[in-house]
CSV table of C-alpha atoms and ligand atoms in Angstrom, one decimal:
chain,number,residue,atom,x,y,z
A,1,MET,CA,-0.2,-15.4,-11.2
A,2,VAL,CA,-0.4,-12.9,-13.8
A,3,ALA,CA,-0.7,-13.9,-17.5
A,4,THR,CA,-1.2,-12.5,-21.0
A,5,ASN,CA,-3.4,-13.7,-23.2
A,6,ALA,CA,-0.5,-15.3,-25.2
A,7,PHE,CA,0.6,-17.4,-22.3
A,8,GLY,CA,-1.3,-20.6,-21.4
A,9,MET,CA,-4.7,-19.0,-21.4
A,10,GLY,CA,-6.0,-22.1,-23.1
A,11,ILE,CA,-5.5,-24.0,-19.9
A,12,ASP,CA,-8.8,-24.3,-18.1
A,13,LYS,CA,-8.0,-22.2,-14.7
A,14,SER,CA,-10.9,-22.0,-12.9
A,15,ASP,CA,-10.2,-19.3,-10.7
A,16,VAL,CA,-9.2,-16.6,-12.6
A,17,ARG,CA,-10.3,-13.1,-10.6
A,18,TYR,CA,-9.5,-10.6,-13.3
A,19,VAL,CA,-9.4,-10.1,-16.9
A,20,ILE,CA,-7.9,-6.8,-18.1
A,21,HIS,CA,-8.0,-5.5,-21.5
A,22,TYR,CA,-5.5,-2.7,-21.9
A,23,ASN,CA,-7.0,-2.2,-25.3
A,24,MET,CA,-10.3,-2.9,-27.0
A,25,PRO,CA,-11.2,-6.0,-28.5
A,26,LYS,CA,-11.9,-5.8,-32.5
A,27,ASN,CA,-15.8,-7.2,-31.4
A,28,LEU,CA,-18.1,-8.1,-29.0
A,29,GLU,CA,-17.8,-12.2,-29.9
A,30,SER,CA,-13.4,-12.0,-29.0
A,31,TYR,CA,-14.4,-9.7,-25.8
A,32,TYR,CA,-17.0,-12.4,-24.7
A,33,GLN,CA,-14.7,-15.1,-25.0
A,34,GLU,CA,-12.0,-13.3,-23.5
A,35,ALA,CA,-14.0,-12.1,-20.7
A,36,GLY,CA,-15.4,-15.5,-19.8
A,37,ARG,CA,-12.3,-16.8,-18.7
A,38,ALA,CA,-13.1,-15.0,-15.5
A,39,GLY,CA,-14.9,-16.7,-12.6
A,40,ARG,CA,-15.6,-20.2,-14.0
A,41,ASP,CA,-15.7,-21.2,-10.5
A,42,GLY,CA,-18.7,-19.3,-10.1
A,43,GLU,CA,-17.0,-16.7,-7.7
A,44,ASP,CA,-17.2,-12.8,-8.5
A,45,SER,CA,-14.7,-11.8,-10.6
A,46,ASP,CA,-13.6,-8.5,-12.4
A,47,CYS,CA,-13.6,-7.8,-16.0
A,48,ILE,CA,-11.9,-4.4,-16.6
A,49,LEU,CA,-11.7,-2.9,-20.2
A,50,MET,CA,-9.7,0.0,-20.9
A,51,PHE,CA,-10.1,1.8,-24.4
A,52,GLY,CA,-9.3,5.0,-26.5
A,53,GLN,CA,-10.1,6.7,-29.5
A,54,GLN,CA,-6.6,5.1,-30.8
A,55,ASP,CA,-8.2,1.5,-30.6
A,56,ILE,CA,-11.1,2.4,-32.5
A,57,GLU,CA,-8.9,4.1,-35.2
A,58,THR,CA,-6.5,1.0,-35.0
A,59,ALA,CA,-9.3,-1.5,-35.5
A,60,ARG,CA,-10.9,0.5,-38.3
A,61,PHE,CA,-7.5,0.6,-40.3
A,62,PHE,CA,-7.3,-3.3,-40.1
A,63,ILE,CA,-10.7,-3.6,-41.2
A,64,GLU,CA,-9.9,-1.1,-44.3
A,65,ASN,CA,-6.7,-2.6,-45.0
A,66,THR,CA,-7.3,-6.7,-44.6
A,67,GLU,CA,-6.1,-8.4,-47.8
A,68,PRO,CA,-9.3,-9.7,-49.8
A,69,ASN,CA,-10.0,-13.4,-49.4
A,70,PRO,CA,-8.9,-14.7,-53.2
A,71,GLU,CA,-11.6,-17.6,-52.4
A,72,LEU,CA,-14.4,-15.1,-52.4
A,73,SER,CA,-16.4,-12.7,-54.7
A,74,ASP,CA,-15.6,-8.9,-54.6
A,75,GLU,CA,-19.2,-8.9,-53.5
A,76,GLN,CA,-18.5,-11.4,-50.8
A,77,ASN,CA,-15.6,-9.6,-49.7
A,78,ASP,CA,-17.5,-6.4,-49.4
A,79,THR,CA,-20.1,-7.9,-47.4
A,80,PHE,CA,-17.3,-9.8,-44.9
A,81,LYS,CA,-16.2,-6.0,-44.6
A,82,LYS,CA,-19.3,-4.5,-44.0
A,83,LYS,CA,-19.9,-7.0,-41.4
A,84,GLU,CA,-16.7,-6.7,-39.6
A,85,GLU,CA,-17.3,-2.7,-39.5
A,86,GLU,CA,-20.8,-3.5,-38.0
A,87,ARG,CA,-19.4,-5.8,-35.4
A,88,LEU,CA,-16.7,-3.1,-34.7
A,89,SER,CA,-19.4,-0.5,-34.2
A,90,PHE,CA,-21.2,-2.6,-31.7
A,91,MET,CA,-18.1,-3.0,-29.5
A,92,ILE,CA,-17.4,0.8,-29.7
A,93,ALA,CA,-21.1,1.3,-28.6
A,94,TYR,CA,-20.2,-1.2,-25.5
A,95,CYS,CA,-17.4,0.9,-24.5
A,96,LYS,CA,-19.2,4.3,-24.4
A,97,THR,CA,-22.6,3.1,-23.2
A,98,LYS,CA,-24.0,4.2,-20.1
A,99,GLY,CA,-26.6,1.8,-19.7
A,100,CYS,CA,-25.7,-1.8,-18.2
A,101,LEU,CA,-23.2,-3.3,-19.5
A,102,ARG,CA,-24.3,-6.9,-19.1
A,103,ALA,CA,-27.7,-6.2,-20.5
A,104,TYR,CA,-26.0,-4.6,-23.6
A,105,MET,CA,-23.8,-8.2,-23.8
A,106,LEU,CA,-26.7,-10.7,-23.3
A,107,ARG,CA,-29.3,-8.4,-25.8
A,108,TYR,CA,-26.3,-8.4,-28.4
A,109,PHE,CA,-25.9,-12.4,-28.1
A,110,GLY,CA,-29.9,-12.5,-28.5
A,111,ASP,CA,-30.7,-13.3,-24.6
A,112,ALA,CA,-33.4,-11.9,-22.9
A,113,ALA,CA,-31.9,-9.5,-19.6
A,114,ASP,CA,-33.1,-7.3,-16.9
A,115,ASP,CA,-32.3,-3.8,-17.6
A,116,ARG,CA,-30.0,-3.4,-14.9
A,117,CYS,CA,-27.6,-5.8,-13.2
A,118,GLU,CA,-26.7,-3.7,-10.3
A,119,LYS,CA,-22.7,-5.2,-10.5
A,120,CYS,CA,-21.3,-3.5,-13.8
A,121,SER,CA,-19.7,-0.3,-13.4
A,122,ASN,CA,-22.5,1.9,-15.2
A,123,CYS,CA,-25.2,0.3,-12.7
A,124,LEU,CA,-23.1,1.3,-9.7
A,125,THR,CA,-22.7,4.8,-11.0
A,126,ASN,CA,-25.6,7.3,-10.0
A,127,PHE,CA,-26.1,9.2,-13.3
A,128,LYS,CA,-28.2,12.4,-13.6
A,129,THR,CA,-29.6,13.4,-16.7
A,130,VAL,CA,-28.5,16.4,-18.7
A,131,ASP,CA,-29.9,18.3,-21.6
A,132,VAL,CA,-26.8,19.2,-23.8
A,133,THR,CA,-28.9,20.2,-26.9
A,134,VAL,CA,-27.1,23.6,-27.0
A,135,ASP,CA,-23.7,22.4,-26.9
A,136,ALA,CA,-24.9,19.5,-29.2
A,137,GLN,CA,-25.6,22.1,-31.8
A,138,LYS,CA,-22.2,24.1,-31.7
A,139,ILE,CA,-20.6,20.7,-32.2
A,140,LEU,CA,-22.8,19.8,-35.1
A,141,SER,CA,-22.9,23.3,-36.6
A,142,CYS,CA,-18.9,23.2,-36.4
A,143,ILE,CA,-18.8,19.7,-38.3
A,144,VAL,CA,-21.1,21.2,-41.1
A,145,ARG,CA,-19.5,24.7,-41.1
A,146,THR,CA,-16.0,23.0,-41.6
A,147,ARG,CA,-17.6,20.9,-44.7
A,148,GLN,CA,-17.7,17.6,-42.8
A,149,ARG,CA,-14.0,17.3,-43.6
A,150,PHE,CA,-12.1,16.9,-40.5
A,151,GLY,CA,-12.0,14.3,-37.6
A,152,ALA,CA,-12.9,14.8,-33.9
A,153,GLN,CA,-9.4,16.3,-32.9
A,154,THR,CA,-9.7,19.2,-35.3
A,155,ILE,CA,-13.2,20.1,-34.6
A,156,CYS,CA,-12.3,20.1,-30.9
A,157,ASP,CA,-9.4,22.5,-31.5
A,158,VAL,CA,-11.8,24.6,-33.6
A,159,LEU,CA,-14.4,24.7,-31.1
A,160,ARG,CA,-11.7,25.5,-28.1
A,161,GLY,CA,-10.4,28.2,-30.5
A,162,LYS,CA,-6.8,26.8,-30.5
A,163,GLU,CA,-4.9,28.6,-33.1
A,164,SER,CA,-2.8,25.8,-34.2
A,165,GLN,CA,-0.7,25.4,-37.5
A,166,TRP,CA,-3.1,22.9,-38.7
A,167,VAL,CA,-5.9,25.0,-37.7
A,168,LYS,CA,-4.5,27.9,-39.4
A,169,SER,CA,-3.8,26.3,-42.5
A,170,PHE,CA,-7.2,25.6,-43.4
A,171,HIS,CA,-8.2,29.0,-42.3
A,172,LEU,CA,-10.7,27.7,-39.7
A,173,THR,CA,-9.7,30.6,-37.4
A,174,GLU,CA,-11.9,32.7,-39.9
A,175,GLN,CA,-15.1,30.1,-39.3
A,176,SER,CA,-18.1,31.5,-37.3
A,177,THR,CA,-17.9,28.7,-35.0
A,178,PHE,CA,-14.1,29.3,-34.0
A,179,ALA,CA,-13.8,29.1,-30.3
A,180,LEU,CA,-17.5,28.6,-29.9
A,181,LEU,CA,-16.7,26.5,-27.0
A,182,LYS,CA,-13.6,28.2,-25.6
A,183,GLY,CA,-13.2,27.5,-21.9
A,184,MET,CA,-14.6,24.0,-22.0
A,185,ARG,CA,-12.3,21.1,-21.6
A,186,GLN,CA,-11.0,19.4,-24.3
A,187,LYS,CA,-12.1,16.0,-22.3
A,188,LYS,CA,-15.5,17.3,-22.0
A,189,ILE,CA,-15.8,18.1,-26.0
A,190,LYS,CA,-14.5,14.8,-26.7
A,191,SER,CA,-17.1,13.1,-24.4
A,192,LEU,CA,-20.0,15.1,-26.1
A,193,ILE,CA,-18.4,14.0,-29.7
A,194,ASP,CA,-18.5,10.2,-28.4
A,195,GLU,CA,-21.8,10.7,-27.0
A,196,LEU,CA,-23.4,12.4,-30.2
A,197,GLU,CA,-21.9,9.3,-32.1
A,198,ALA,CA,-23.4,6.6,-29.6
A,199,GLN,CA,-26.8,8.2,-29.9
A,200,GLY,CA,-26.2,8.4,-33.9
A,201,TYR,CA,-26.3,12.1,-34.6
A,202,ILE,CA,-23.0,11.8,-35.9
A,203,VAL,CA,-20.9,9.0,-37.9
A,204,TYR,CA,-17.2,8.5,-38.2
A,205,VAL,CA,-16.4,7.6,-41.9
A,206,GLY,CA,-13.1,6.3,-43.5
A,207,ALA,CA,-10.3,4.2,-42.0
A,208,GLY,CA,-6.8,5.6,-40.2
A,209,LYS,CA,-8.0,9.0,-39.0
A,210,PRO,CA,-12.0,9.2,-39.8
A,211,ILE,CA,-13.7,12.3,-40.6
A,212,LEU,CA,-17.1,13.1,-38.8
A,213,LYS,CA,-20.3,13.6,-40.9
A,214,VAL,CA,-23.6,14.6,-39.5
A,215,THR,CA,-26.4,12.1,-39.9
A,216,ASP,CA,-30.0,12.9,-40.6
A,217,ALA,CA,-30.8,12.5,-36.7
A,218,GLY,CA,-27.9,15.1,-36.3
A,219,TRP,CA,-29.7,17.6,-38.8
A,220,LEU,CA,-32.9,17.5,-36.6
A,221,VAL,CA,-31.0,18.7,-33.5
A,222,LEU,CA,-29.5,21.4,-35.6
A,223,LYS,CA,-32.9,22.7,-36.8
A,224,GLY,CA,-33.9,22.6,-33.2
A,225,LYS,CA,-36.3,19.7,-33.9
A,226,ALA,CA,-34.8,17.4,-31.4
A,227,GLN,CA,-33.5,17.2,-28.3
A,228,VAL,CA,-30.0,16.0,-26.9
A,229,GLN,CA,-29.7,14.2,-23.4
A,230,THR,CA,-27.2,12.6,-21.9
A,231,ARG,CA,-26.3,10.9,-18.2
A,232,GLU,CA,-23.6,12.3,-16.6
A,233,ALA,CA,-21.7,10.6,-13.7
A,234,LEU,CA,-22.2,11.8,-10.3
A,235,THR,CA,-20.9,9.1,-7.8
A,236,ILE,CA,-19.4,5.9,-8.4
A,237,GLN,CA,-21.0,3.4,-5.4
A,238,THR,CA,-17.7,1.9,-3.5
A,239,THR,CA,-19.9,-1.2,-1.9
A,240,VAL,CA,-19.9,-3.6,-4.5
A,241,LYS,CA,-22.2,-6.7,-3.6
A,242,THR,CA,-20.2,-9.6,-3.2
A,243,ALA,CA,-20.8,-12.7,-1.2
A,244,PRO,CA,-24.4,-14.1,-1.9
A,245,VAL,CA,-24.8,-14.9,1.7
A,246,SER,CA,-27.9,-14.6,3.6
A,247,GLU,CA,-28.2,-11.7,5.7
A,248,ASN,CA,-28.2,-14.1,8.7
A,249,ASP,CA,-24.9,-15.9,7.8
A,250,THR,CA,-23.0,-12.6,7.1
A,251,GLU,CA,-21.7,-12.5,10.6
A,252,LEU,CA,-20.5,-16.4,10.2
A,253,PHE,CA,-19.2,-16.2,6.9
A,254,GLU,CA,-16.8,-12.8,8.7
A,255,ALA,CA,-16.1,-15.0,11.4
A,256,LEU,CA,-14.9,-17.9,9.1
A,257,ARG,CA,-12.9,-15.4,7.0
A,258,GLU,CA,-11.1,-14.4,9.7
A,259,LEU,CA,-10.3,-17.5,10.8
A,260,ARG,CA,-9.2,-18.7,7.5
A,261,ALA,CA,-6.8,-15.4,6.9
A,262,LYS,CA,-5.5,-16.1,10.7
A,263,ILE,CA,-4.5,-19.7,9.4
A,264,ALA,CA,-3.1,-18.3,6.0
A,265,GLN,CA,-0.9,-15.6,7.8
A,266,LYS,CA,0.4,-18.2,10.1
A,267,ARG,CA,1.0,-20.6,7.5
A,268,GLY,CA,2.6,-17.9,4.9
A,269,VAL,CA,0.0,-19.1,2.5
A,270,PRO,CA,-2.6,-17.2,0.4
A,271,ALA,CA,-6.0,-17.3,1.9
A,272,PHE,CA,-7.6,-19.4,-0.9
A,273,VAL,CA,-4.9,-22.0,-0.3
A,274,ILE,CA,-6.8,-22.9,2.9
A,275,PHE,CA,-10.3,-22.5,1.5
A,276,SER,CA,-12.1,-20.5,-1.4
A,277,ASP,CA,-15.0,-18.2,-0.7
A,278,SER,CA,-17.3,-20.7,-2.0
A,279,ALA,CA,-16.2,-23.2,0.5
A,280,LEU,CA,-16.7,-21.0,3.3
A,281,ARG,CA,-20.3,-20.2,1.8
A,282,ASP,CA,-21.1,-23.5,1.7
A,283,MET,CA,-19.9,-23.9,5.4
A,284,CYS,CA,-22.4,-21.3,6.0
A,285,LEU,CA,-25.1,-23.2,4.4
A,286,LYS,CA,-24.5,-26.5,5.9
A,287,THR,CA,-23.0,-25.2,9.4
A,288,PRO,CA,-21.0,-28.6,10.1
A,289,THR,CA,-20.2,-29.2,13.4
A,290,THR,CA,-18.8,-32.8,13.1
A,291,ASP,CA,-16.2,-34.3,11.0
A,292,GLU,CA,-18.8,-36.2,8.8
A,293,GLU,CA,-20.9,-33.2,8.3
A,294,PHE,CA,-17.5,-31.5,7.7
A,295,LEU,CA,-16.3,-33.3,4.8
A,296,THR,CA,-19.9,-32.8,2.9
A,297,VAL,CA,-18.8,-29.1,2.4
A,298,ASN,CA,-17.6,-28.2,-1.1
A,299,GLY,CA,-13.6,-28.4,-1.2
A,300,VAL,CA,-13.3,-30.4,1.7
A,301,GLY,CA,-11.4,-33.7,1.3
A,302,GLU,CA,-9.7,-35.9,4.1
A,303,THR,CA,-6.6,-33.6,3.9
A,304,LYS,CA,-8.3,-30.4,4.5
A,305,LEU,CA,-10.5,-31.7,7.3
A,306,LYS,CA,-7.6,-33.4,9.2
A,307,LEU,CA,-5.7,-29.9,8.8
A,308,TYR,CA,-9.0,-27.4,9.7
A,309,GLY,CA,-11.7,-29.5,10.4
A,310,LYS,CA,-11.6,-28.8,14.2
A,311,LEU,CA,-10.7,-25.0,13.8
A,312,PHE,CA,-13.8,-24.6,11.6
A,313,THR,CA,-16.4,-26.9,13.1
A,314,ASP,CA,-15.3,-25.4,16.5
A,315,ARG,CA,-15.8,-21.7,15.1
A,316,ILE,CA,-19.1,-22.8,13.8
A,317,LEU,CA,-20.4,-24.5,16.7
A,318,ALA,CA,-19.5,-21.4,19.0
A,319,TYR,CA,-21.6,-19.2,16.4
A,320,LYS,CA,-24.7,-22.0,16.5
A,321,ASN,CA,-24.5,-23.3,20.0
A,322,PRO,CA,-22.6,-21.2,22.1
A,323,ALA,CA,-23.5,-22.9,25.4
A,324,LEU,CA,-22.7,-26.1,24.0
A,325,TYR,CA,-19.5,-25.0,22.5
A,326,ALA,CA,-18.3,-23.8,25.9
A,327,GLU,CA,-19.2,-27.1,27.4
A,328,LYS,CA,-17.2,-29.0,24.8
A,329,ASN,CA,-14.3,-26.9,25.4
A,330,LYS,CA,-14.4,-27.1,28.9
A,331,GLN,CA,-14.6,-31.2,28.7
A,332,SER,CA,-11.6,-31.2,25.9
A,333,GLU,CA,-9.5,-28.8,28.1
A,334,GLN,CA,-10.1,-31.5,31.1
A,335,ARG,CA,-9.1,-34.0,28.6
A,336,LYS,CA,-6.3,-32.3,27.4
A,337,SER,CA,-4.5,-31.5,30.9
A,338,LYS,CA,-5.3,-35.3,31.4
A,339,THR,CA,-3.9,-36.9,28.1
A,340,VAL,CA,-0.9,-34.6,28.2
A,341,SER,CA,0.7,-35.7,31.5
A,342,HIS,CA,0.3,-39.1,30.2
A,343,TYR,CA,1.9,-38.5,26.8
A,344,THR,CA,-0.9,-40.6,25.2
A,345,ILE,CA,-1.5,-38.1,22.3
A,346,PRO,CA,-2.3,-40.3,19.2
A,347,PHE,CA,-0.5,-39.2,16.1
A,348,ASP,CA,-2.7,-38.7,13.3
A,349,ARG,CA,-1.1,-40.1,9.7
A,350,TRP,CA,0.6,-37.5,7.7
A,351,THR,CA,-0.7,-37.2,4.4
A,352,ALA,CA,1.6,-36.4,1.4
A,353,GLU,CA,0.0,-32.9,1.0
A,354,GLU,CA,0.6,-31.7,4.4
A,355,THR,CA,4.0,-33.2,4.5
A,356,ALA,CA,4.9,-31.2,1.6
A,357,ASP,CA,3.3,-28.2,3.1
A,358,LEU,CA,5.5,-28.9,6.4
A,359,ILE,CA,8.6,-28.9,4.2
A,360,ALA,CA,7.8,-25.8,2.7
A,361,GLU,CA,7.2,-24.2,5.7
A,362,TYR,CA,10.2,-25.5,7.4
A,363,ASN,CA,12.1,-24.6,4.8
A,364,GLY,CA,10.7,-21.3,4.8
A,365,GLY,CA,11.6,-20.5,7.9
A,366,ARG,CA,8.7,-21.1,10.2
A,367,SER,CA,8.7,-21.5,13.6
A,368,ILE,CA,8.0,-24.7,15.1
A,369,LYS,CA,5.0,-22.7,17.1
A,370,GLU,CA,3.6,-21.5,13.9
A,371,ILE,CA,3.7,-24.5,12.2
A,372,ALA,CA,2.1,-26.2,15.0
A,373,TRP,CA,-0.9,-24.0,15.0
A,374,GLY,CA,-1.3,-24.2,11.4
A,375,HIS,CA,-1.3,-27.7,11.4
A,376,ASN,CA,-3.5,-27.9,14.3
A,377,ARG,CA,-0.8,-30.5,15.8
A,378,THR,CA,1.2,-30.3,19.0
A,379,GLN,CA,4.8,-28.4,18.6
A,380,ARG,CA,6.3,-32.2,19.9
A,381,ALA,CA,4.4,-33.7,16.8
A,382,ILE,CA,5.8,-31.2,14.6
A,383,ARG,CA,9.6,-32.1,16.2
A,384,PHE,CA,8.7,-35.5,15.6
A,385,ALA,CA,7.9,-35.2,12.0
A,386,LEU,CA,10.5,-33.1,11.0
A,387,ASP,CA,13.2,-35.4,12.6
A,388,LYS,CA,11.6,-38.4,10.4
A,389,LEU,CA,12.2,-35.7,7.2
A,390,ARG,CA,15.9,-35.3,8.3
A,391,ASP,CA,16.6,-38.8,8.7
A,392,LYS,CA,15.2,-39.4,5.0
A,393,GLY,CA,17.4,-36.6,4.1
A,394,LEU,CA,14.3,-34.5,2.8
A,395,ILE,CA,15.5,-31.7,5.1
A,396,TYR,CA,18.7,-30.3,6.8
B,401,LIG,ZN1,-25.3,-3.6,-15.2
């Protein structure tokens, strides 16, 4: 299921796995609230935030053009606007920081945090520190020599030596900084400008199309009294740590996942309908091998016990005690051959939930064999149940 924030997101849905922002929220308070909808069940979830310069301009525009509140004094309205700008600047810095995103967020809200969480995209990226003082000086000097009247795009064009109508109309081709970074890609210059802003060497001033101004710290760089360093991404680690299952239990966890996938495939339902990851993890922790024990697993009730109990406890026993499993299997095989010959398999009562599943599977075109496997019942039992449903007019 995919939902926009306009659609029923007030509903408390615990297993939201992804929250994706296609633009930048106006402040971290909003972002925190929206991102917080993911993973309320405690499972790993991803929050992806996409943003661009345009988002920043839009947010600035809204702050600049908000109608003053008539119930507040001019001074109070000014303070409010300043506060909004400040909150926006923290949001921008969050988008641009190369430090741990979790730590940034927690510290913003006044909580203590470790320097690294090892889970966010920044922690999972290998960075190297690069000295960019010379390029920074070229950018800062271009801003100053064009008399701090232009935005990032123009500065970028001048540095790359682009002879556009706009650039020529301000005689910027005659500037000493014109084409100073010729050959450098626009994206690279823009990211350096972002970096200079994030580190406080320049600031954006004004709304709509803001212009760049050099700060006192920026002047120190221009005068050669300060160095600028940045972190460049080398590689992003592809392995994301997920299940907090102890090393010993990883094997069992994988075995149970495999079993779950097999059942899900047979029944034509998503895996989480069978069991959630946290239920599997709880199984790894409790390693139940009897029905009573299986009932203590989080997310297991009578229905799930009946449907999957044997399949899962068997798999756990096979892992925990292969010798006992083999022995038990032999006995049950013998019992099965006996009982089958006497037609004395007792029918477990069908719960409403299981019956609903059965109807859906039958109507979905599943074969009797597949249905039987998924329900852990015999094909004969399935046929019998289907006949009863047909008599009641619930299936055709
Ligand atoms: Zn992190």
